[in-house]
mmCIF file of C-alpha atoms in Angstrom:
data_model
loop_
_atom_site.group_PDB
_atom_site.id
_atom_site.type_symbol
_atom_site.label_atom_id
_atom_site.label_comp_id
_atom_site.label_asym_id
_atom_site.label_seq_id
_atom_site.Cartn_x
_atom_site.Cartn_y
_atom_site.Cartn_z
ATOM 1 C CA MET A 920 -10.960 -15.055 -13.284
ATOM 2 C CA THR A 921 -8.508 -13.668 -15.388
ATOM 3 C CA CYS A 922 -4.729 -14.617 -15.316
ATOM 4 C CA PRO A 923 -2.020 -13.550 -14.434
ATOM 5 C CA ARG A 924 -3.326 -11.298 -11.822
ATOM 6 C CA ILE A 925 -2.167 -9.716 -8.726
ATOM 7 C CA GLU A 926 -4.587 -9.915 -5.690
ATOM 8 C CA ILE A 927 -4.564 -6.971 -3.048
ATOM 9 C CA ASP A 928 -5.927 -7.098 0.193
ATOM 10 C CA LEU A 929 -6.769 -3.680 1.088
ATOM 11 C CA THR A 930 -7.693 -4.224 4.797
ATOM 12 C CA LYS A 931 -3.887 -5.740 5.307
ATOM 13 C CA ILE A 932 -2.251 -2.570 3.850
ATOM 14 C CA GLU A 933 -4.411 -0.206 6.138
ATOM 15 C CA GLU A 934 -3.684 -2.399 9.027
ATOM 16 C CA ASN A 935 0.103 -2.466 8.534
ATOM 17 C CA ALA A 936 0.208 1.298 8.131
ATOM 18 C CA ARG A 937 -1.773 1.811 11.143
ATOM 19 C CA THR A 938 0.547 -0.320 13.277
ATOM 20 C CA LEU A 939 3.635 1.817 12.012
ATOM 21 C CA VAL A 940 1.799 4.721 12.400
ATOM 22 C CA THR A 941 1.025 4.123 16.039
ATOM 23 C CA LEU A 942 4.352 3.115 16.810
ATOM 24 C CA LEU A 943 6.147 6.003 14.946
ATOM 25 C CA SER A 944 4.215 8.584 16.453
ATOM 26 C CA GLY A 945 5.278 7.606 19.885
ATOM 27 C CA ARG A 946 8.633 8.643 18.797
ATOM 28 C CA GLY A 947 7.497 11.757 17.097
ATOM 29 C CA ILE A 948 7.940 10.776 13.382
ATOM 30 C CA ASP A 949 5.146 10.950 11.052
ATOM 31 C CA VAL A 950 4.759 8.618 7.979
ATOM 32 C CA THR A 951 4.794 9.412 4.325
ATOM 33 C CA GLY A 952 3.044 6.690 2.712
ATOM 34 C CA VAL A 953 4.818 5.598 -0.401
ATOM 35 C CA THR A 954 2.669 4.239 -3.709
ATOM 36 C CA LYS A 955 5.091 3.625 -6.389
ATOM 37 C CA ALA A 956 5.664 -0.116 -5.965
ATOM 38 C CA THR A 957 1.788 0.005 -6.948
ATOM 39 C CA LEU A 958 2.102 2.299 -9.696
ATOM 40 C CA GLY A 959 0.146 5.136 -7.923
ATOM 41 C CA SER A 960 -2.953 2.870 -6.925
ATOM 42 C CA PRO A 961 -5.377 5.373 -5.624
ATOM 43 C CA GLU A 962 -7.114 2.425 -3.957
ATOM 44 C CA VAL A 963 -3.969 1.527 -2.202
ATOM 45 C CA ALA A 964 -3.341 5.049 -1.214
ATOM 46 C CA LYS A 965 -6.720 5.260 0.325
ATOM 47 C CA ALA A 966 -5.809 2.347 2.459
ATOM 48 C CA MET A 967 -2.595 4.221 3.589
ATOM 49 C CA ILE A 968 -4.613 7.153 4.489
ATOM 50 C CA ALA A 969 -7.258 5.020 6.329
ATOM 51 C CA GLY A 970 -4.358 3.662 8.127
ATOM 52 C CA GLY A 971 -3.074 7.323 9.175
ATOM 53 C CA VAL A 972 -0.406 8.413 6.927
ATOM 54 C CA VAL A 973 0.114 12.007 6.921
ATOM 55 C CA ARG A 974 1.299 12.543 3.262
ATOM 56 C CA LEU A 975 1.785 10.450 0.307
ATOM 57 C CA GLY A 976 4.931 9.953 -2.141
ATOM 58 C CA ASP A 977 5.905 8.595 -5.262
ATOM 59 C CA SER A 978 8.869 8.977 -7.400
ATOM 60 C CA ARG A 979 6.819 9.289 -10.641
ATOM 61 C CA LEU A 980 4.890 12.216 -11.654
ATOM 62 C CA GLU A 981 2.528 10.011 -13.621
ATOM 63 C CA ASN A 982 1.513 8.127 -10.297
ATOM 64 C CA LEU A 983 0.891 11.439 -8.604
ATOM 65 C CA GLU A 984 -1.254 12.687 -11.365
ATOM 66 C CA ALA A 985 -3.286 9.685 -10.998
ATOM 67 C CA LEU A 986 -3.752 10.129 -7.423
ATOM 68 C CA ARG A 987 -4.864 13.698 -7.817
ATOM 69 C CA ASP A 988 -7.194 13.056 -10.924
ATOM 70 C CA ALA A 989 -8.527 10.015 -8.230
ATOM 71 C CA GLY A 990 -9.834 12.757 -5.968
ATOM 72 C CA ILE A 991 -6.904 11.836 -2.961
ATOM 73 C CA GLN A 992 -6.686 15.214 -1.014
ATOM 74 C CA ALA A 993 -3.631 14.273 1.147
ATOM 75 C CA PRO A 994 -0.539 16.279 0.417
ATOM 76 C CA LEU A 995 1.624 14.754 -2.161
ATOM 77 C CA THR A 996 5.404 14.529 -2.424
ATOM 78 C CA LEU A 997 7.454 14.055 -5.543
ATOM 79 C CA LEU A 998 10.454 11.844 -4.213
ATOM 80 C CA ARG A 999 12.485 11.800 -6.921
ATOM 81 C CA SER A 1000 13.592 15.062 -8.470
ATOM 82 C CA PRO A 1001 12.114 16.362 -11.420
ATOM 83 C CA THR A 1002 13.641 17.234 -14.561
ATOM 84 C CA PRO A 1003 13.516 21.042 -15.431
ATOM 85 C CA ASP A 1004 11.152 20.278 -17.912
ATOM 86 C CA GLN A 1005 8.745 18.485 -15.525
ATOM 87 C CA ALA A 1006 8.496 21.656 -13.216
ATOM 88 C CA ASP A 1007 5.187 22.701 -14.238
ATOM 89 C CA ARG A 1008 3.388 19.546 -13.794
ATOM 90 C CA THR A 1009 5.140 19.088 -10.651
ATOM 91 C CA VAL A 1010 3.992 22.005 -8.777
ATOM 92 C CA ALA A 1011 0.511 21.328 -10.442
ATOM 93 C CA CYS A 1012 -0.077 18.098 -8.557
ATOM 94 C CA ALA A 1013 2.667 17.906 -5.597
ATOM 95 C CA SER A 1014 3.035 20.497 -2.565
ATOM 96 C CA LEU A 1015 6.766 18.941 -1.956
ATOM 97 C CA SER A 1016 9.880 17.766 -4.000
ATOM 98 C CA GLN A 1017 12.910 16.584 -3.465
ATOM 99 C CA VAL A 1018 15.531 18.474 -4.759
ATOM 100 C CA SER A 1019 19.708 18.453 -5.026
ATOM 101 C CA GLU A 1020 20.430 20.691 -8.244
ATOM 102 C CA ARG A 1021 20.033 24.244 -8.121
ATOM 103 C CA ASP A 1022 18.629 24.173 -12.010
ATOM 104 C CA VAL A 1023 15.865 22.355 -10.529
ATOM 105 C CA VAL A 1024 15.009 24.890 -8.036
ATOM 106 C CA GLU A 1025 15.000 27.635 -10.569
ATOM 107 C CA ALA A 1026 12.865 25.785 -13.020
ATOM 108 C CA LEU A 1027 10.262 24.813 -9.977
ATOM 109 C CA SER A 1028 10.684 28.651 -8.908
ATOM 110 C CA GLY A 1029 9.514 29.469 -12.470
ATOM 111 C CA ALA A 1030 6.559 27.360 -12.642
ATOM 112 C CA ALA A 1031 5.468 28.127 -8.814
ATOM 113 C CA GLY A 1032 5.388 31.709 -10.067
ATOM 114 C CA ARG A 1033 3.276 30.906 -12.989
ATOM 115 C CA HIS A 1034 1.007 28.505 -11.089
ATOM 116 C CA GLY A 1035 0.841 31.381 -8.196
ATOM 117 C CA VAL A 1036 1.674 28.841 -5.626
ATOM 118 C CA VAL A 1037 4.735 28.606 -3.213
ATOM 119 C CA HIS A 1038 6.027 25.137 -3.883
ATOM 120 C CA GLY A 1039 7.923 23.328 -0.902
ATOM 121 C CA LEU A 1040 11.382 21.828 -1.266
ATOM 122 C CA VAL A 1041 12.967 19.110 0.768
ATOM 123 C CA LEU A 1042 16.940 19.341 0.162
ATOM 124 C CA MET A 1043 18.186 15.794 0.047
ATOM 125 C CA VAL A 1044 21.824 15.250 1.464
ATOM 126 C CA GLU A 1045 23.953 12.505 0.704
ATOM 127 C CA LEU A 1046 25.081 10.617 3.824
ATOM 128 C CA GLY A 1047 26.959 7.493 2.215
ATOM 129 C CA ASP A 1048 24.724 5.545 0.072
ATOM 130 C CA LEU A 1049 25.925 7.273 -2.805
ATOM 131 C CA ARG A 1050 22.552 7.760 -4.727
ATOM 132 C CA GLU A 1051 21.077 11.555 -4.562
ATOM 133 C CA GLY A 1052 21.856 14.449 -2.474
ATOM 134 C CA VAL A 1053 24.376 17.108 -1.982
ATOM 135 C CA LEU A 1054 27.443 16.488 0.372
ATOM 136 C CA PRO A 1055 26.636 17.779 3.744
ATOM 137 C CA GLU A 1056 29.558 20.412 3.347
ATOM 138 C CA ASN A 1057 27.541 21.812 0.569
ATOM 139 C CA ALA A 1058 24.118 21.828 2.047
ATOM 140 C CA LEU A 1059 24.020 25.289 3.772
ATOM 141 C CA ASP A 1060 25.154 27.139 0.598
ATOM 142 C CA PHE A 1061 22.086 25.195 -1.211
ATOM 143 C CA ALA A 1062 19.738 25.925 1.645
ATOM 144 C CA ARG A 1063 20.486 29.628 1.283
ATOM 145 C CA HIS A 1064 20.100 29.393 -2.342
ATOM 146 C CA ILE A 1065 16.515 27.988 -2.043
ATOM 147 C CA SER A 1066 15.845 30.705 0.888
ATOM 148 C CA LEU A 1067 16.639 33.367 -1.428
ATOM 149 C CA THR A 1068 14.667 31.884 -4.594
ATOM 150 C CA PRO A 1069 11.131 33.034 -5.071
ATOM 151 C CA HIS A 1070 8.253 31.092 -5.162
ATOM 152 C CA VAL A 1071 9.947 28.478 -3.514
ATOM 153 C CA ALA A 1072 10.346 27.560 0.230
ATOM 154 C CA LEU A 1073 12.870 25.324 1.861
ATOM 155 C CA ALA A 1074 10.581 22.975 3.814
ATOM 156 C CA GLY A 1075 13.513 20.749 5.375
ATOM 157 C CA LEU A 1076 16.164 18.108 4.614
ATOM 158 C CA GLY A 1077 15.800 14.472 3.695
ATOM 159 C CA THR A 1078 18.125 11.597 2.935
ATOM 160 C CA ASN A 1079 17.967 8.037 1.395
ATOM 161 C CA LEU A 1080 20.126 5.173 2.741
ATOM 162 C CA ALA A 1081 19.889 1.280 1.902
ATOM 163 C CA CYS A 1082 18.818 1.736 -1.806
ATOM 164 C CA ARG A 1083 21.980 1.953 -3.951
ATOM 165 C CA ALA A 1084 24.836 0.737 -1.459
ATOM 166 C CA GLY A 1085 22.920 -0.830 1.353
ATOM 167 C CA VAL A 1086 24.152 1.558 3.799
ATOM 168 C CA VAL A 1087 22.368 0.838 7.190
ATOM 169 C CA PRO A 1088 20.590 3.818 8.425
ATOM 170 C CA SER A 1089 22.449 4.226 12.172
ATOM 171 C CA ALA A 1090 22.754 6.287 15.193
ATOM 172 C CA ASP A 1091 25.750 7.944 13.502
ATOM 173 C CA ASN A 1092 24.238 8.733 10.229
ATOM 174 C CA MET A 1093 20.998 10.238 11.653
ATOM 175 C CA GLY A 1094 22.801 12.029 14.185
ATOM 176 C CA GLU A 1095 24.836 13.556 11.121
ATOM 177 C CA LEU A 1096 21.348 14.634 9.770
ATOM 178 C CA SER A 1097 19.812 16.080 12.946
ATOM 179 C CA ALA A 1098 22.916 17.752 13.609
ATOM 180 C CA LEU A 1099 23.083 19.337 10.029
ATOM 181 C CA VAL A 1100 19.618 20.503 10.538
ATOM 182 C CA ASN A 1101 20.333 22.380 13.950
ATOM 183 C CA ARG A 1102 23.166 24.020 12.000
ATOM 184 C CA LEU A 1103 21.180 25.069 9.284
ATOM 185 C CA GLU A 1104 18.413 26.495 11.251
ATOM 186 C CA SER A 1105 20.861 28.640 13.225
ATOM 187 C CA GLU A 1106 23.144 29.636 10.346
ATOM 188 C CA LEU A 1107 19.669 30.533 8.285
ATOM 189 C CA GLY A 1108 17.782 31.917 11.405
ATOM 190 C CA GLN A 1109 14.527 29.831 10.037
ATOM 191 C CA HIS A 1110 12.931 26.672 11.427
ATOM 192 C CA LEU A 1111 12.697 23.634 9.330
ATOM 193 C CA SER A 1112 9.697 21.623 9.756
ATOM 194 C CA LEU A 1113 10.429 18.218 7.674
ATOM 195 C CA VAL A 1114 13.399 16.086 8.528
ATOM 196 C CA SER A 1115 12.875 12.933 6.511
ATOM 197 C CA GLY A 1116 15.097 10.360 7.567
ATOM 198 C CA GLY A 1117 14.734 7.739 4.984
ATOM 199 C CA ASN A 1118 12.613 4.867 4.225
ATOM 200 C CA SER A 1119 11.621 1.305 5.370
ATOM 201 C CA ALA A 1120 14.882 0.548 6.098
ATOM 202 C CA ASN A 1121 15.074 2.943 8.813
ATOM 203 C CA LEU A 1122 12.500 1.108 11.269
ATOM 204 C CA ALA A 1123 15.081 -1.027 13.099
ATOM 205 C CA TRP A 1124 16.947 2.346 14.015
ATOM 206 C CA ALA A 1125 13.564 4.531 14.597
ATOM 207 C CA ILE A 1126 12.504 1.981 17.448
ATOM 208 C CA ALA A 1127 15.998 1.454 19.210
ATOM 209 C CA ALA A 1128 17.436 4.970 18.783
ATOM 210 C CA PRO A 1129 16.266 8.422 19.797
ATOM 211 C CA ALA A 1130 15.071 10.007 17.089
ATOM 212 C CA GLY A 1131 16.604 13.534 17.192
ATOM 213 C CA ARG A 1132 15.247 15.748 14.699
ATOM 214 C CA ILE A 1133 13.993 13.068 12.149
ATOM 215 C CA ASN A 1134 10.044 13.540 12.014
ATOM 216 C CA ASP A 1135 9.052 11.876 9.116
ATOM 217 C CA LEU A 1136 9.938 8.498 7.393
ATOM 218 C CA ARG A 1137 8.849 7.466 3.559
ATOM 219 C CA LEU A 1138 7.329 3.919 4.234
ATOM 220 C CA GLY A 1139 6.331 1.611 1.110
ATOM 221 C CA GLU A 1140 8.063 -1.816 1.460
ATOM 222 C CA SER A 1141 7.239 -2.209 5.045
ATOM 223 C CA ILE A 1142 3.582 -1.029 4.448
ATOM 224 C CA LEU A 1143 2.885 -3.057 1.470
ATOM 225 C CA LEU A 1144 5.055 -6.238 2.391
ATOM 226 C CA GLY A 1145 5.200 -6.241 5.793
ATOM 227 C CA CYS A 1146 9.069 -7.053 5.800
ATOM 228 C CA ASP A 1147 12.218 -5.279 7.013
ATOM 229 C CA PRO A 1148 14.029 -4.492 3.639
ATOM 230 C CA LEU A 1149 17.705 -4.756 5.265
ATOM 231 C CA THR A 1150 16.683 -8.470 5.577
ATOM 232 C CA ARG A 1151 13.518 -8.888 3.837
ATOM 233 C CA ILE A 1152 12.379 -10.876 6.914
ATOM 234 C CA PRO A 1153 8.808 -10.429 7.916
ATOM 235 C CA LEU A 1154 8.250 -8.165 10.813
ATOM 236 C CA ASN A 1155 6.000 -9.224 13.825
ATOM 237 C CA GLY A 1156 2.728 -7.351 13.942
ATOM 238 C CA LEU A 1157 2.808 -6.969 10.166
ATOM 239 C CA HIS A 1158 0.885 -8.833 7.246
ATOM 240 C CA ALA A 1159 3.566 -10.145 4.890
ATOM 241 C CA ASP A 1160 0.789 -11.287 2.630
ATOM 242 C CA ALA A 1161 -1.185 -8.514 1.327
ATOM 243 C CA PHE A 1162 -0.200 -9.365 -2.200
ATOM 244 C CA THR A 1163 -0.703 -12.649 -4.262
ATOM 245 C CA LEU A 1164 0.308 -13.196 -7.839
ATOM 246 C CA VAL A 1165 -1.963 -15.836 -9.375
ATOM 247 C CA VAL A 1166 -0.598 -17.289 -12.649
ATOM 248 C CA SER A 1167 -2.232 -20.265 -14.959
ATOM 249 C CA VAL A 1168 -0.811 -23.172 -16.164
ATOM 250 C CA ILE A 1169 -0.376 -23.780 -20.033
ATOM 251 C CA GLU A 1170 1.838 -27.076 -19.603
ATOM 252 C CA SER A 1171 3.084 -29.667 -17.449
ATOM 253 C CA LEU A 1172 4.861 -32.466 -18.680
ATOM 254 C CA ALA A 1173 7.860 -35.140 -17.875
ATOM 255 C CA LYS A 1174 10.929 -33.592 -19.180
ATOM 256 C CA PRO A 1175 14.760 -34.453 -18.305
ATOM 257 C CA THR A 1176 16.467 -31.887 -16.317
ATOM 258 C CA ALA A 1177 19.339 -31.371 -18.733
ATOM 259 C CA PRO A 1178 19.392 -29.900 -21.822
ATOM 260 C CA ARG A 1179 20.227 -31.434 -25.046
ATOM 261 C CA GLY A 1180 22.823 -29.942 -27.678
ATOM 262 C CA ALA A 1181 25.667 -27.458 -27.732
ATOM 263 C CA THR A 1182 24.387 -24.479 -25.486
ATOM 264 C CA GLY A 1183 25.211 -20.918 -25.711
ATOM 265 C CA GLU A 1184 23.780 -17.821 -24.045
ATOM 266 C CA ALA A 1185 19.981 -17.952 -23.636
ATOM 267 C CA ALA A 1186 17.827 -14.924 -24.197
ATOM 268 C CA PHE A 1187 18.668 -13.413 -20.911
ATOM 269 C CA GLY A 1188 22.093 -14.394 -20.773
ATOM 270 C CA VAL A 1189 24.161 -17.531 -19.376
ATOM 271 C CA PRO A 1190 21.605 -19.897 -18.133
ATOM 272 C CA THR A 1191 21.980 -21.587 -14.802
ATOM 273 C CA GLN A 1192 22.754 -25.226 -15.214
ATOM 274 C CA THR A 1193 21.330 -27.354 -12.410
ATOM 275 C CA GLY A 1194 22.734 -30.627 -13.522
ATOM 276 C CA GLU A 1195 21.425 -34.016 -14.207
ATOM 277 C CA ARG A 1196 18.551 -35.264 -11.926
ATOM 278 C CA GLY A 1197 16.719 -37.583 -14.439
ATOM 279 C CA THR A 1198 13.324 -36.692 -15.234
ATOM 280 C CA ILE A 1199 10.944 -34.288 -13.556
ATOM 281 C CA ILE A 1200 7.338 -32.688 -14.048
ATOM 282 C CA GLN A 1201 8.148 -29.165 -15.754
ATOM 283 C CA THR A 1202 5.361 -26.910 -15.548
ATOM 284 C CA ILE A 1203 5.000 -23.542 -17.240
ATOM 285 C CA ALA A 1204 3.019 -20.605 -15.951
ATOM 286 C CA ALA A 1205 1.866 -17.882 -18.455
ATOM 287 C CA ILE A 1206 3.810 -15.312 -17.189
ATOM 288 C CA GLY A 1207 7.615 -14.141 -17.604
ATOM 289 C CA ARG A 1208 10.231 -11.579 -17.305
ATOM 290 C CA GLN A 1209 8.382 -8.949 -19.124
ATOM 291 C CA ASP A 1210 5.751 -9.178 -15.901
ATOM 292 C CA VAL A 1211 7.829 -10.284 -13.013
ATOM 293 C CA ASP A 1212 11.182 -10.761 -11.279
ATOM 294 C CA PRO A 1213 11.152 -14.663 -10.963
ATOM 295 C CA ASP A 1214 14.017 -14.666 -8.580
ATOM 296 C CA GLY A 1215 11.436 -12.259 -6.334
ATOM 297 C CA LEU A 1216 8.760 -15.121 -6.506
ATOM 298 C CA ALA A 1217 7.896 -17.251 -3.253
ATOM 299 C CA PRO A 1218 6.079 -20.254 -4.875
ATOM 300 C CA PRO A 1219 3.733 -22.462 -3.057
ATOM 301 C CA GLN A 1220 5.053 -25.973 -1.253
ATOM 302 C CA GLY A 1221 5.625 -28.577 -3.703
ATOM 303 C CA ILE A 1222 6.449 -26.182 -6.408
ATOM 304 C CA SER A 1223 9.944 -24.593 -7.471
ATOM 305 C CA VAL A 1224 11.009 -22.059 -9.774
ATOM 306 C CA LEU A 1225 13.652 -23.332 -12.444
ATOM 307 C CA ALA A 1226 13.932 -20.377 -14.796
ATOM 308 C CA ALA A 1227 12.008 -18.037 -16.868
ATOM 309 C CA SER A 1228 11.924 -16.417 -20.320
ATOM 310 C CA SER A 1229 10.095 -13.338 -21.460
ATOM 311 C CA ASP A 1230 6.672 -15.097 -21.276
ATOM 312 C CA HIS A 1231 7.187 -18.134 -19.651
ATOM 313 C CA LEU A 1232 7.718 -18.932 -16.432
ATOM 314 C CA VAL A 1233 9.523 -22.502 -16.089
ATOM 315 C CA LEU A 1234 8.829 -24.571 -12.747
ATOM 316 C CA GLU A 1235 9.041 -27.812 -11.191
ATOM 317 C CA SER A 1236 5.842 -29.535 -9.479
ATOM 318 C CA GLN A 1237 5.731 -32.732 -7.635
ATOM 319 C CA HIS A 1238 2.516 -33.580 -9.972
ATOM 320 C CA HIS A 1239 1.211 -33.035 -13.503
ATOM 321 C CA LEU A 1240 -0.894 -29.890 -13.378
ATOM 322 C CA PRO A 1241 -3.455 -29.718 -15.892
ATOM 323 C CA PRO A 1242 -3.862 -26.500 -18.075
ATOM 324 C CA GLY A 1243 -5.493 -23.717 -16.473
ATOM 325 C CA THR A 1244 -4.857 -24.927 -12.898
ATOM 326 C CA GLU A 1245 -3.893 -21.351 -10.878
ATOM 327 C CA ILE A 1246 -0.933 -21.113 -8.953
ATOM 328 C CA ARG A 1247 -0.475 -18.744 -6.134
ATOM 329 C CA PHE A 1248 2.867 -16.773 -5.128
ATOM 330 C CA GLY A 1249 4.307 -14.447 -2.951
ATOM 331 C CA LEU A 1250 6.203 -11.636 -3.764
ATOM 332 C CA ASP A 1251 9.126 -9.620 -2.839
ATOM 333 C CA TYR A 1252 9.543 -5.821 -3.310
ATOM 334 C CA SER A 1253 11.079 -6.365 -6.987
ATOM 335 C CA ALA A 1254 8.520 -8.644 -8.256
ATOM 336 C CA LEU A 1255 5.864 -6.384 -6.891
ATOM 337 C CA LEU A 1256 7.236 -3.455 -8.593
ATOM 338 C CA ARG A 1257 7.445 -5.112 -11.951
ATOM 339 C CA VAL A 1258 4.122 -6.951 -11.841
ATOM 340 C CA MET A 1259 2.307 -3.729 -10.815
ATOM 341 C CA THR A 1260 3.688 -1.940 -14.003
ATOM 342 C CA SER A 1261 3.130 -4.676 -16.360
ATOM 343 C CA PRO A 1262 -0.072 -4.133 -18.479
ATOM 344 C CA PHE A 1263 -0.282 -7.875 -18.762
ATOM 345 C CA VAL A 1264 -1.429 -8.553 -15.335
ATOM 346 C CA ALA A 1265 -4.821 -7.751 -13.984
ATOM 347 C CA THR A 1266 -5.528 -6.149 -10.575
ATOM 348 C CA ALA A 1267 -7.784 -7.515 -8.052
ATOM 349 C CA LEU A 1268 -8.696 -5.658 -4.882
ATOM 350 C CA PHE A 1269 -10.331 -6.887 -1.931
ATOM 351 C CA ALA A 1270 -10.919 -6.419 1.772
ATOM 352 C CA THR A 1271 -10.371 -9.487 3.882
ATOM 353 C CA THR A 1272 -13.895 -10.222 4.693
ATOM 354 C CA CYS A 1273 -14.673 -9.722 0.956
ATOM 355 C CA LEU A 1274 -14.093 -12.391 -2.207
ATOM 356 C CA PRO A 1275 -11.674 -10.481 -4.951
ATOM 357 C CA THR A 1276 -13.348 -8.120 -7.540
ATOM 358 C CA LEU A 1277 -11.574 -7.888 -10.767
ATOM 359 C CA ILE A 1278 -11.161 -4.128 -11.085
ATOM 360 C CA ARG A 1279 -8.513 -3.540 -13.824
ATOM 361 C CA PRO A 1280 -8.264 -6.179 -16.468
ATOM 362 C CA SER A 1281 -5.245 -5.260 -18.689
ATOM 363 C CA PRO A 1282 -5.463 -6.117 -22.224
ATOM 364 C CA PRO A 1283 -2.115 -6.100 -24.214
ATOM 365 C CA PRO A 1284 -1.331 -2.548 -25.305
ATOM 366 C CA VAL A 1285 -1.539 -1.252 -28.976
ATOM 367 C CA PRO A 1286 1.129 -1.729 -29.824
ATOM 368 C CA PRO A 1287 3.717 -2.036 -27.896
ATOM 369 C CA PRO A 1288 18.779 -6.976 15.361
ATOM 370 C CA SER A 1289 15.574 -5.306 16.101
ATOM 371 C CA PRO A 1290 13.861 -4.998 19.331
ATOM 372 C CA SER A 1291 10.204 -5.531 20.129
ATOM 373 C CA PRO A 1292 7.896 -4.953 18.683
ATOM 374 C CA PHE A 1293 9.989 -5.454 15.704
ATOM 375 C CA ALA A 1294 11.775 -8.485 16.798
ATOM 376 C CA THR A 1295 11.656 -10.467 13.536
ATOM 377 C CA ARG A 1296 10.010 -13.859 13.080
ATOM 378 C CA PRO A 1297 12.393 -16.816 12.505
#
């Protein structure tokens, strides 16, 4: 079968989604399934929907358009604010957008008017992670502006944590969001139907504390990889192996561990020096940094990752591996994101009970502490 390839077990994704949806529904929290790490895969989206997510979200318009073109009927949310020139495309494919700039609101208003629709807006609020969002003290004025703007409607508030600065979702910052929702509703005289408290990093909080007004979480990594993004530790009850990267060996030779000659910067900066360990079996696989984040790979027993250039993944193996030998790796979020974006990596989708079926061969382009049930495994 074609290598490199990413094998995706849709059954495990569906089961992860169902487990999380069931658990959070008891807290009054719906799940928005986030597809961005899979390049907006319609098959992954369908698995999430089968698992019970109420809507889908993605940060890229191209991915949302691909979902619509594939016949996905679930409500779609654009998770990254569009630029003003993307407004028409946004209202054509998404029912909700996350916003934090008035110029974007005006552009979406104009586009929604041209399309004859009312477009929903989720006002993003900055609660400490220093990515997108208005400051809490400015939220009321911004919300009033949205309420007075034609062809758009204020659907609710949202925030994002643990992405840029690693700020942990907590009772304090989630309580602040709930209090802000209550204040805006009182001042505006309208109900805010959607309060999106964050992403997969919110799971420990969502299970341990009262939800308050938060009624939505945007879950990608936990559904796809079955882990807690704050620790990257697998979560009990979830599959952590729905994705497998399969690569092919192109060289496996005995070589010294220390380079010979004067050294400077390598292709990707100053290389890590491992020191002299004598002769090892150095094995090279046909994939590189253009396709994957090598630091996010989990190799099988007996193999370790030494380095990577654009097109070569340099490994140490216990034994000589003949060219063509397939090696299977687990992936973290960073590695998955890059693999799914690479046109040089084929995609194989399957259910657990079925053999993989290659559905997207990718030729080169022309041209270029959590309580139960989320106690973590040791």
